[in-house]
XYZ file of C-alpha atoms in Angstrom:
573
model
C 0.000 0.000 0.000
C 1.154 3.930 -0.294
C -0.754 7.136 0.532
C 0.042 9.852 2.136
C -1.097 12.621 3.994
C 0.960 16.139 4.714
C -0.053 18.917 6.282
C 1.746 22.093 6.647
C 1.206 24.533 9.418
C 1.497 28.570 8.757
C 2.535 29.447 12.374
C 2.736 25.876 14.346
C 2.348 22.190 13.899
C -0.574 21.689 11.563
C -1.650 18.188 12.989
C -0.851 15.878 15.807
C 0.082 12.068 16.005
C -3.332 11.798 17.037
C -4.279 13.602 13.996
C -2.622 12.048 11.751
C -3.922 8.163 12.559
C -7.120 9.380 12.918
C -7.528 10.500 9.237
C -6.942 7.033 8.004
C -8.520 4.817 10.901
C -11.232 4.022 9.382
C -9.849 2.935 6.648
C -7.286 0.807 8.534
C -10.415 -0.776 10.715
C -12.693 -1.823 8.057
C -9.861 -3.322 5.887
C -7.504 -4.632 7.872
C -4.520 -3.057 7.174
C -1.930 -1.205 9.124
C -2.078 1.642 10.497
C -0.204 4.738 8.912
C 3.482 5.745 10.060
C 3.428 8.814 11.620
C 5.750 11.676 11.798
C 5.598 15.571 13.342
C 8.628 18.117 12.637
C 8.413 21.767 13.110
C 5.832 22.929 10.462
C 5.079 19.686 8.539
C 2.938 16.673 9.441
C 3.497 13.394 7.895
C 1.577 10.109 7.854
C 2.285 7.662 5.330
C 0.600 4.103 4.423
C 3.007 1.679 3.026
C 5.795 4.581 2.906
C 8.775 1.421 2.091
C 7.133 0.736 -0.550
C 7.474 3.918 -2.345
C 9.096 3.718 -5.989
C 10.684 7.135 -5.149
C 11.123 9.524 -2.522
C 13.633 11.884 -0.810
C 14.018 13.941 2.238
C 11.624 16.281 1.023
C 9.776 14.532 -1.734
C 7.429 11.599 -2.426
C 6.520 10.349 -5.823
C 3.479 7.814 -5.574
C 3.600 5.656 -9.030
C 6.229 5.260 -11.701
C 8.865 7.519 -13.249
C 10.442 6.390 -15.687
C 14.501 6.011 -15.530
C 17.056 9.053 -15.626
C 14.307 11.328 -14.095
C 17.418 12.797 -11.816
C 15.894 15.893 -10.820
C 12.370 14.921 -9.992
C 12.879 16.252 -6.004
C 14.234 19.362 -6.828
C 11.412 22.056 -6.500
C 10.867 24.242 -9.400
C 12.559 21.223 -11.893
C 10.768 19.865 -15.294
C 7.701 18.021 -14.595
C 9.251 14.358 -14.706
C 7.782 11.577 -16.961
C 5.976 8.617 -15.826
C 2.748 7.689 -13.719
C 2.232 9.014 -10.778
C 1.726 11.697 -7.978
C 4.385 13.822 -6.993
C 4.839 16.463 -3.804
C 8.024 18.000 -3.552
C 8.946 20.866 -1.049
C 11.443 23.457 0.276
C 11.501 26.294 2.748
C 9.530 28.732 0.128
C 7.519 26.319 -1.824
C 5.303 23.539 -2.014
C 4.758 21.508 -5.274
C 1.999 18.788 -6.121
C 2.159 17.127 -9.666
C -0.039 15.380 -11.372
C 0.594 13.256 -14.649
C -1.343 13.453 -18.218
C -4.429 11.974 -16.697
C -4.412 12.041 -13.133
C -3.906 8.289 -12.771
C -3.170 8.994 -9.332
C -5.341 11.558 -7.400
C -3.793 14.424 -5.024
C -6.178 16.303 -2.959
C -5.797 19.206 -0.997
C -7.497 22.200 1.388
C -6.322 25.243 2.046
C -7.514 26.877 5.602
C -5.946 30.162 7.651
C -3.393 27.976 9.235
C -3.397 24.870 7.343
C -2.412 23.009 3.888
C -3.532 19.489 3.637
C -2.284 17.598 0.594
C -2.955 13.891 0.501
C -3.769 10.420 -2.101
C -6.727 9.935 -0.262
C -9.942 12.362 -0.084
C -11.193 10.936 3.121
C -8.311 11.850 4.804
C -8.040 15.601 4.126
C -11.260 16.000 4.783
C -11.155 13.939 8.527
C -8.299 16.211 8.893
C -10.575 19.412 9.165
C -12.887 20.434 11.533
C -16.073 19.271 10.422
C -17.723 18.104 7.161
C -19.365 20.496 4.580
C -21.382 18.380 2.750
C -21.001 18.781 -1.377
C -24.523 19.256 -2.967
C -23.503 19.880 -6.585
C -21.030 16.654 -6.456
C -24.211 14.933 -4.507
C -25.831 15.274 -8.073
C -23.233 14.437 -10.415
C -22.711 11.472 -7.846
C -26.525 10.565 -8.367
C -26.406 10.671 -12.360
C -23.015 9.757 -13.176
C -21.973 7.515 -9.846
C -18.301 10.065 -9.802
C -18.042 12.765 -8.426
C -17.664 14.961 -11.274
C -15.534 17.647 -12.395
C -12.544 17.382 -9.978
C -14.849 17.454 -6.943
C -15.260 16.212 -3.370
C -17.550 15.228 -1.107
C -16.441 18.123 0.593
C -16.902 21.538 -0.643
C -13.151 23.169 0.942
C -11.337 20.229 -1.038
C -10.234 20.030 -4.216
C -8.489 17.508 -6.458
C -5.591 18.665 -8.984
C -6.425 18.108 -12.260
C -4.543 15.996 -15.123
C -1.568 17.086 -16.171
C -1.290 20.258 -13.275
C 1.435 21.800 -11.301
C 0.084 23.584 -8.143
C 2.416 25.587 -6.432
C 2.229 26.530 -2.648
C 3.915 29.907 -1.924
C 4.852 29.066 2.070
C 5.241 32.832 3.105
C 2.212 34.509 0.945
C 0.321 31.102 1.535
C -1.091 31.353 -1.253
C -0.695 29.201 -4.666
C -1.315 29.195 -8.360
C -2.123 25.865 -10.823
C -0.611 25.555 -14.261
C -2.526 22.980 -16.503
C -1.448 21.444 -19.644
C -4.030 21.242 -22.899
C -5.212 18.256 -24.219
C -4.403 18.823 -27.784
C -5.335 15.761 -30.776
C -2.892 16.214 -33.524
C -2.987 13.855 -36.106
C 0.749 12.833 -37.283
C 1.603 13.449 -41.205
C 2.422 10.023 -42.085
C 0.659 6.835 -43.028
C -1.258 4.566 -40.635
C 1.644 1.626 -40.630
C 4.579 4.535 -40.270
C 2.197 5.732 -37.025
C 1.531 2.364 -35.502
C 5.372 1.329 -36.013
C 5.995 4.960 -33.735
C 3.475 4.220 -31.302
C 4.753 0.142 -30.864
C 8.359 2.127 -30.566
C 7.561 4.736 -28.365
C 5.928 1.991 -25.795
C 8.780 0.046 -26.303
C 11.088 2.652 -25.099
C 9.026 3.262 -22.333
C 8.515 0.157 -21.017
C 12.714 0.003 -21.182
C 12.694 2.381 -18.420
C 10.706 1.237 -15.971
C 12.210 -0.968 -13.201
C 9.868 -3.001 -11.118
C 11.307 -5.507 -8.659
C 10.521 -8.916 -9.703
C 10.131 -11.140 -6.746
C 7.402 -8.425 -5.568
C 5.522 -7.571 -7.951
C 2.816 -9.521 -10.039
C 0.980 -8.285 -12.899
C -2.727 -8.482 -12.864
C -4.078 -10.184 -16.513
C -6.726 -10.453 -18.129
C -8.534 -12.361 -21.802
C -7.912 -8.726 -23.290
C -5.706 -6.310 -25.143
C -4.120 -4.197 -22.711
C -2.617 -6.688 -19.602
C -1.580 -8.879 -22.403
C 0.539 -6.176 -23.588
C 1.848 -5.654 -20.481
C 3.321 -9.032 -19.537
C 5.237 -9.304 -22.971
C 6.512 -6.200 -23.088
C 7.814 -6.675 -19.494
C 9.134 -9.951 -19.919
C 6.810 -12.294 -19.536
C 9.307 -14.693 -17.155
C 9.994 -11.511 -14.673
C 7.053 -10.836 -13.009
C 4.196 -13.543 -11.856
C 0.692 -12.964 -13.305
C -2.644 -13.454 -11.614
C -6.297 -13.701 -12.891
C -9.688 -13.548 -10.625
C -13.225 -14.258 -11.061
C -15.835 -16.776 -9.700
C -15.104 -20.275 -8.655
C -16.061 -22.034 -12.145
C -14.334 -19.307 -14.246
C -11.853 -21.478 -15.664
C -13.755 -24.033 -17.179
C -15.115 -21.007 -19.555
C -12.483 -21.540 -22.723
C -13.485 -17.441 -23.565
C -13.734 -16.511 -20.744
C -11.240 -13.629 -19.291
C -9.241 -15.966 -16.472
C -9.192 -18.983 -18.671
C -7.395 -17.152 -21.641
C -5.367 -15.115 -18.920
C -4.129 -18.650 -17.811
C -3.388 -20.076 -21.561
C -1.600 -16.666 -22.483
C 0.766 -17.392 -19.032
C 1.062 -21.369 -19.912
C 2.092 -20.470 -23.164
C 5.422 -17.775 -22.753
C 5.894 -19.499 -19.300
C 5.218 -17.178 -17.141
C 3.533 -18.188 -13.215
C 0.270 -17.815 -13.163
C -2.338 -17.863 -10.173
C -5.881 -17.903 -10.305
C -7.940 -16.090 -7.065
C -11.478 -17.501 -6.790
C -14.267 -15.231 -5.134
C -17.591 -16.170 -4.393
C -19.771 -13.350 -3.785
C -22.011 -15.429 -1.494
C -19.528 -15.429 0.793
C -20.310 -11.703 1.847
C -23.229 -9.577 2.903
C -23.619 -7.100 0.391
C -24.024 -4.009 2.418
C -20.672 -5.253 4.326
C -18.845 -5.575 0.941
C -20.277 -2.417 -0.304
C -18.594 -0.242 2.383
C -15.706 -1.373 2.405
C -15.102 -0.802 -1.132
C -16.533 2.611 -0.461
C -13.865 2.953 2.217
C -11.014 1.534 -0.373
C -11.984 3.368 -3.444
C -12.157 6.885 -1.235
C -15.725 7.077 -2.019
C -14.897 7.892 -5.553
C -17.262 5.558 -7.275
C -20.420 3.681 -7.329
C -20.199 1.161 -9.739
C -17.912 -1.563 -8.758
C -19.411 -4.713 -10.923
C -15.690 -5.053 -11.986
C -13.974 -4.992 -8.695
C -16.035 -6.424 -5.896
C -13.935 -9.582 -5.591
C -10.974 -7.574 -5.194
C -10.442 -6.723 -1.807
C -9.805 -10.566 -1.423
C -7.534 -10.932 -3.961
C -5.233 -8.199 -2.711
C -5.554 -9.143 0.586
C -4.560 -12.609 0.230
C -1.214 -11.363 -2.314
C -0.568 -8.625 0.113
C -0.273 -11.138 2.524
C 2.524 -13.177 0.240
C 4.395 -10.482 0.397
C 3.325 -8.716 -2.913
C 4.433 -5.398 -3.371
C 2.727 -4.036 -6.294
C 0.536 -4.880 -8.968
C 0.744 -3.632 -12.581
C -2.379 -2.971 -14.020
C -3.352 -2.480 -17.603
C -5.206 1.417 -17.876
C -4.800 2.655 -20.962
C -5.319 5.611 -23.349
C -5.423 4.023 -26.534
C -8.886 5.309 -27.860
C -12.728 4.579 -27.308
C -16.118 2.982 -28.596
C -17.037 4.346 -32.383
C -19.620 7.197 -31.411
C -22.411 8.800 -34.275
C -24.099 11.255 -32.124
C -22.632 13.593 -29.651
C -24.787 12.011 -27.099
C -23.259 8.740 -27.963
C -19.835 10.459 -26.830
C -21.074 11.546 -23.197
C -22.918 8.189 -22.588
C -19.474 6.001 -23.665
C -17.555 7.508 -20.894
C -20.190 7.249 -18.584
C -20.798 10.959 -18.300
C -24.553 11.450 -17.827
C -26.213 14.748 -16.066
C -29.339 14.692 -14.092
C -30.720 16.490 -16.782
C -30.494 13.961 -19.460
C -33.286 11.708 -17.374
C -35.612 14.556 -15.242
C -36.854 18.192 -15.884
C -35.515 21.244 -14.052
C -38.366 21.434 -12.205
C -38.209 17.808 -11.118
C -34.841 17.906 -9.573
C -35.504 21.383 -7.698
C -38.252 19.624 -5.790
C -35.936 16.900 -4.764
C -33.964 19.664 -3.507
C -31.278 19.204 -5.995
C -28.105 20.963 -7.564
C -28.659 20.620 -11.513
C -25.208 20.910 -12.760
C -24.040 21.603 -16.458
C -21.075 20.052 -18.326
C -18.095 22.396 -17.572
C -16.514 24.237 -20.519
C -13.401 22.209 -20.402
C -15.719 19.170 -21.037
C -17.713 20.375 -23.762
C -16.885 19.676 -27.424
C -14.484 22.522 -29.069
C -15.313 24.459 -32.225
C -14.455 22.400 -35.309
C -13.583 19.205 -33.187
C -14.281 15.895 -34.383
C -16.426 13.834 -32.657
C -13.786 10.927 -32.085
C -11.713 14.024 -30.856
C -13.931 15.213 -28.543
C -14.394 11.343 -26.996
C -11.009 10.742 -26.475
C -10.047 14.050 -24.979
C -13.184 13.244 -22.420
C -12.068 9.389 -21.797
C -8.955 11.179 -21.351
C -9.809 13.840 -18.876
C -12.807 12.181 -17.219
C -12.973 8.374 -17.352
C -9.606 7.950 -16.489
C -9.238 9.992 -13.727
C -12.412 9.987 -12.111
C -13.834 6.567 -13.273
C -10.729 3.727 -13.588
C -8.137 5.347 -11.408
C -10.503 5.040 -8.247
C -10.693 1.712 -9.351
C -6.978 1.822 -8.297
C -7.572 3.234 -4.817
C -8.740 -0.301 -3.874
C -5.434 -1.604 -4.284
C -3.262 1.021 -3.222
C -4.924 -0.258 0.543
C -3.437 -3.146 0.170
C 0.132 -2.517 -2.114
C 1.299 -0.090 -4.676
C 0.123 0.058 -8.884
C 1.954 0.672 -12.029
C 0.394 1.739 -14.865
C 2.871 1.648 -17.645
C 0.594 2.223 -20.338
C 0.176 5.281 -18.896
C 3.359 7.316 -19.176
C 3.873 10.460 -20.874
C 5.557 9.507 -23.922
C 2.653 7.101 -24.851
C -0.158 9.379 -24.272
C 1.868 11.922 -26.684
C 1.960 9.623 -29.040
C -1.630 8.504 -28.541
C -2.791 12.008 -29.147
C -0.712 11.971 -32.514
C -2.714 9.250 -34.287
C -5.282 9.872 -36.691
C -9.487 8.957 -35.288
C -9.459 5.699 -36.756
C -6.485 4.473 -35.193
C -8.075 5.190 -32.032
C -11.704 4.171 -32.248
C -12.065 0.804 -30.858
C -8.158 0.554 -29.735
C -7.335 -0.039 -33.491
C -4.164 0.805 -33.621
C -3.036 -1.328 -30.381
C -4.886 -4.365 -31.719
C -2.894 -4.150 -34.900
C 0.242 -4.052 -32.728
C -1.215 -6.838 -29.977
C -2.027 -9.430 -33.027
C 1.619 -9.217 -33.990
C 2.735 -10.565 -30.505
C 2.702 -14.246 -29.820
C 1.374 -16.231 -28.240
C -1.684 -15.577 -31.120
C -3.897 -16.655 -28.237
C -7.794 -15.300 -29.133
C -8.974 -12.771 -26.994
C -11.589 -13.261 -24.625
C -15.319 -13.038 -25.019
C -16.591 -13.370 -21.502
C -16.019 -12.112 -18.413
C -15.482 -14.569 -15.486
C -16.997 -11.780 -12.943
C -20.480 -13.342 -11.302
C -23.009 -12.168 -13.477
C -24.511 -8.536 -12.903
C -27.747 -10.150 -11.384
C -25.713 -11.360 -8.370
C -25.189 -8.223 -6.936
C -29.136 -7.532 -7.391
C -29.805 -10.211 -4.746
C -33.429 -10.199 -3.324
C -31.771 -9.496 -0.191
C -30.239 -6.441 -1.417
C -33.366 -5.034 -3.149
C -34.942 -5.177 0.422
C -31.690 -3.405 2.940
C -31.229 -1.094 -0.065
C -35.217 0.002 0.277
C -34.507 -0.196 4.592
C -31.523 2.141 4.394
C -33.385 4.710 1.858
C -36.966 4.554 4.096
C -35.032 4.972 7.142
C -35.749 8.566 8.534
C -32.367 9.089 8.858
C -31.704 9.419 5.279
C -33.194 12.896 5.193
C -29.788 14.298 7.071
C -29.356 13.805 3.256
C -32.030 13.690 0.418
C -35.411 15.385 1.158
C -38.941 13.788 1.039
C -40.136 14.082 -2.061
C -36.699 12.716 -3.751
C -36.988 9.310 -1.404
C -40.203 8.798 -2.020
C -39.328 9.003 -5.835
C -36.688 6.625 -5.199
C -38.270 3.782 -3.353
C -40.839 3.039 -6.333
C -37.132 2.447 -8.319
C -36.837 -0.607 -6.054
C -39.231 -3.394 -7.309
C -39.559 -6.832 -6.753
C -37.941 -9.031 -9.465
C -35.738 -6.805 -10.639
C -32.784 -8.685 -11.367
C -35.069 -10.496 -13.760
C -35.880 -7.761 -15.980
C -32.667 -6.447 -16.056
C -31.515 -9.926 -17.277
C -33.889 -10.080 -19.923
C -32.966 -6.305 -21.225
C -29.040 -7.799 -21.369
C -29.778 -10.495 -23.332
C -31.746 -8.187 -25.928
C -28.889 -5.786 -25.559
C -26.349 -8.541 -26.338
C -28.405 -9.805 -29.936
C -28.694 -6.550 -31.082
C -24.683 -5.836 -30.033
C -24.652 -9.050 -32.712
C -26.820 -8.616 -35.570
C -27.387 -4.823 -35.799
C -25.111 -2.489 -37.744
C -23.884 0.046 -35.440
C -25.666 3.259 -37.379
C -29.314 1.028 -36.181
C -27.738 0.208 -32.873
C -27.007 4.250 -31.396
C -30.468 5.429 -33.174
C -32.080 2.281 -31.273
C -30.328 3.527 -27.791
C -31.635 7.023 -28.325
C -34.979 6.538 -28.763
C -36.623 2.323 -27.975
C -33.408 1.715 -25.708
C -33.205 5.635 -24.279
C -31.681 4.823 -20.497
C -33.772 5.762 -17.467
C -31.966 6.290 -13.849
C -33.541 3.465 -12.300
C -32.604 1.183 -9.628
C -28.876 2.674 -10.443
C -30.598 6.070 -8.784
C -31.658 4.308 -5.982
C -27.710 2.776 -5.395
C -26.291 5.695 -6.112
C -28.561 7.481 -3.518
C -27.664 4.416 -1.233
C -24.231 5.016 -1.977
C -24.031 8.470 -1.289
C -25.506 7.911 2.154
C -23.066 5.497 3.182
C -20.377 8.261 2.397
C -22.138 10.501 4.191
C -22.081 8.020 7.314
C -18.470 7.218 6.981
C -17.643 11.140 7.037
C -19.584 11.855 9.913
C -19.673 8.901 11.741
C -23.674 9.717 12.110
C -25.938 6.311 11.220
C -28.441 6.880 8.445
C -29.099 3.046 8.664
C -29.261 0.081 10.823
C -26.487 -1.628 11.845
C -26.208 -4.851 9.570
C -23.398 -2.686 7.909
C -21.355 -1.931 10.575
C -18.874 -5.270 10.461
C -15.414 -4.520 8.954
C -14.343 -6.343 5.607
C -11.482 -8.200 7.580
C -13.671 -9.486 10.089
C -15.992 -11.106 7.427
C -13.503 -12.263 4.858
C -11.684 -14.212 7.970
């Protein structure tokens, strides 16, 4: 594991011992995991989770990720913002620096007060590390819509996250601070699409060259797909072990993700380890918050991950190190409409689903898509999707996604680095719509092992359990929920809780997946815009669930019963 937490005091000591454990103790309870080392010193406080583990770091600087080699300045304040993936706080006597990569892969918080500057990984701790909580309502409603919490936001309205590709620097004396952010710029290289593919297969191969990752501790996490594939061969695929996860059967599935995961390892000999979960094993609402507590609350929709905790726990416990995990930047689903565009990267509003006039009754923020977000004058569509997968899904949908594990070790993302993402933004729109261009350079890699067709995840009516349906409808009737949403709103959302659910929503995936088959793709978007338009339904009510459980673990003030209330460690054992 590695996060951190520094605060730095204008006149005296900006947090105590006390302080500083008690901004990650939840965290440590409900997971299991060790509590945070501690350190006070004049000005600057200092509590660090998994500090040894750090790829980098200095007296007076801390770089959280990967940099890639000959980076020999990276601690000097004031020095060229270095290349890799990562999160970066470097500091003198006169200035405080916090740098962020080309997509935020890892976050870095921070609050300014009078006396106090509170940087950290982890959003739950700066804001335990003020005085009291003051609750977000505009991220409340991108929360509700979107399941993120939008546009660099918090659940707290005093913090702030730094955005992609940002330097923030801290004047110490004026205490004060300004943020220089780079442009996301598409420009399409003059050459032909096999001279561009051979520059971006060279420019990951000189990446990859420079990173160093020790190779008894470190395991790479892969998949039936593209992307983790691509990692283990271009790392060496005899260095580092590999591991797959799913459900308990999800290797007698030929297609399915762990089962090719464990014929790509068989086949360049690399060790390979399959982690079974069964999601029977857990009470939903116990599983639920403690994934809330991992990801920092980031997220709602963990269908991807919720087996997770155990499989880091258990290699955490083999003395595993790090995991390298395959996030990538390589392009996005083919779009026609503009709506298509938002809805790919999972950016919805409120607005798309419920008049004005609707949400002000529930007592609810209506927010807008910020200018940054919004398509440019003369951009292309595929443009405009990749700059948003780019600024939003990857920093505020897949990197929480990494949270979970940095509780439990440290990630790489090598795909991630800033010479790739240059050359990413180089190729032409074709190249990048559907990951062309790093399919044409996968397919040239053996083992010519097909890719996989299936997940090996329980199915997405498993987490719909009846049991659920019915705690999810307890928590939201409780009167304790309107600390947070108002009548009218629960009310709304308790008739988005019916019996049978998972049923339907079984049904609707199987017509999803025949028309995914046998439509062209022109009939398919027209089809989700108008028969297939998508209503916020019982995803409202678990984002609304969701939100409440934040608001709980912030406060420490029940809006439930106390079925959730066991940690994660205590039931996995």
């Amino acid at each position: 594991m590695a996060k951190f937490l520094i605060a730095f005091g204008r006149k005296e000591t900006p947090l105590s011992q006390n302080d500083l454990r008690r901004a990650f103790q939840p965290e440590c309870a409900a997971l299991g995991i060790k509590k945070p080392d501690t350190h006070v010193c004049g000005h600057v406080s200092t509590a660090m989770l998994g500090g040894d583990e750090l790829v980098c770091h200095e007296d007076r600087a801390f770089c959280f990720g990967i940099l890639l080699r000959d980076q020999k300045e990276w601690a000097k304040v004031g020095s060229n913002t270095p290349e890799g993936a990562y999160a970066l706080v470097r500091y003198d006597d006169e200035t405080i620096e916090l740098v962020t990569d080309m997509v935020a892969s890892r976050a870095i918080w921070y609050a300014v007060t009078d006396d106090k500057f509170i940087v950290s990984t982890s959003q739950f701790a700066v804001i335990r590390s003020l005085p009291d909580l003051q609750f977000d309502q505009t991220t409340l409603a991108w929360y509700l819509a979107a399941g993120t919490l939008g546009p660099y936001r918090s659940w707290d309205a005093r913090v702030q996250m730094l955005k992609p590709d940002s330097v923030l620097r801290f004047d110490r004396h004026a205490w004060r601070h300004t943020v220089q952010t780079g442009n996301v710029e598409f420009c399409e290289a003059r050459s032909s699409e096999a001279a561009t593919t051979k520059d971006l297969e060279g420019t990951i191969d000189a990446s990859f060259s420079q990173v160093r990752l020790d190779e008894k501790s470190w395991h790479i996490s892969l998949s039936g797909g593209y992307d983790s594939r691509l990692n283990l061969l271009k790392i060496g695929p005899t260095k580092l072990q590999c591991f797959s996860h799913g459900r308990r059967d999800a290797l007698s599935d030929p297609v399915g993700d762990a089962a090719v995961a464990k014929s790509i390892a068989v086949a360049v000999g690399a060790k390979f380890e399959f982690l079974p979960f069964d999601l029977s094993d857990y009470s939903p609402s116990v599983l639920l918050t403690s994934l809330l507590h991992a990801s920092d609350g980031r997220v709602s929709n963990f269908t991807g991950v919720l087996d997770n905790l155990d499989s880091f726990r258990k290699l955490s416990a083999e003395g595993v190190r790090g995991i390298v995990r395959g996030d990538e930047c390589f392009g996005w689903l083919e779009t026609t409409t503009e709506e298509d565009v938002r809805r790919g990267v999972g950016l919805p509003l409120l607005s798309d689903f419920y008049a004005p006039a609707q949400i002000a009754e529930w007592g609810l923020t209506c927010p807008e898509l910020p200018v940054e977000w919004q398509r440019r004058p003369a951009e292309s569509r595929e443009n405009w999707r990749d700059r948003l997968y780019q600024g939003y899904r990857l920093p505020l949908v897949l990197a929480p996604l990494s949270d979970i594990v940095l509780n439990f070790m440290e990630v790489a993302n090598p795909l991630l680095t800033h010479p790739i993402i240059r050359m990413v933004r180089r190729l032409p729109p074709n190249l990048r719509t559907a990951k062309k261009s790093i399919k044409h350079i996968s397919l040239k890699l053996k083992p010519r092992i097909p890719y996989a067709t299936n997940g090996s995840l329980p199915p997405y009516s498993e987490y719909w359990s009846q049991g659920f349906l019915i705690e999810l409808a307890a928590v939201l009737s409780n009167p304790a929920a309107k600390k947070v949403f108002n009548n009218s709103f629960i009310e709304h959302v308790l008739t988005l809780i019916p019996l049978h659910a998972a049923e339907r929503t079984n049904s609707r995936r199987r017509w999803g997946k025949l028309a995914s088959r046998f439509l062209p793709k022109s009939l398919r978007s027209v089809l989700r815009l108008t028969v297939a338009r998508p209503k916020l339904g019982r995803e409202l009510a678990l984002n609304a669930y969701m939100a409440l459980r934040v608001y709980e673990l912030l406060t420490a003030e029940p809006v439930a019963g106390a079925s959730h209330s066991s940690s994660f460690s205590a039931a996995a054992s």
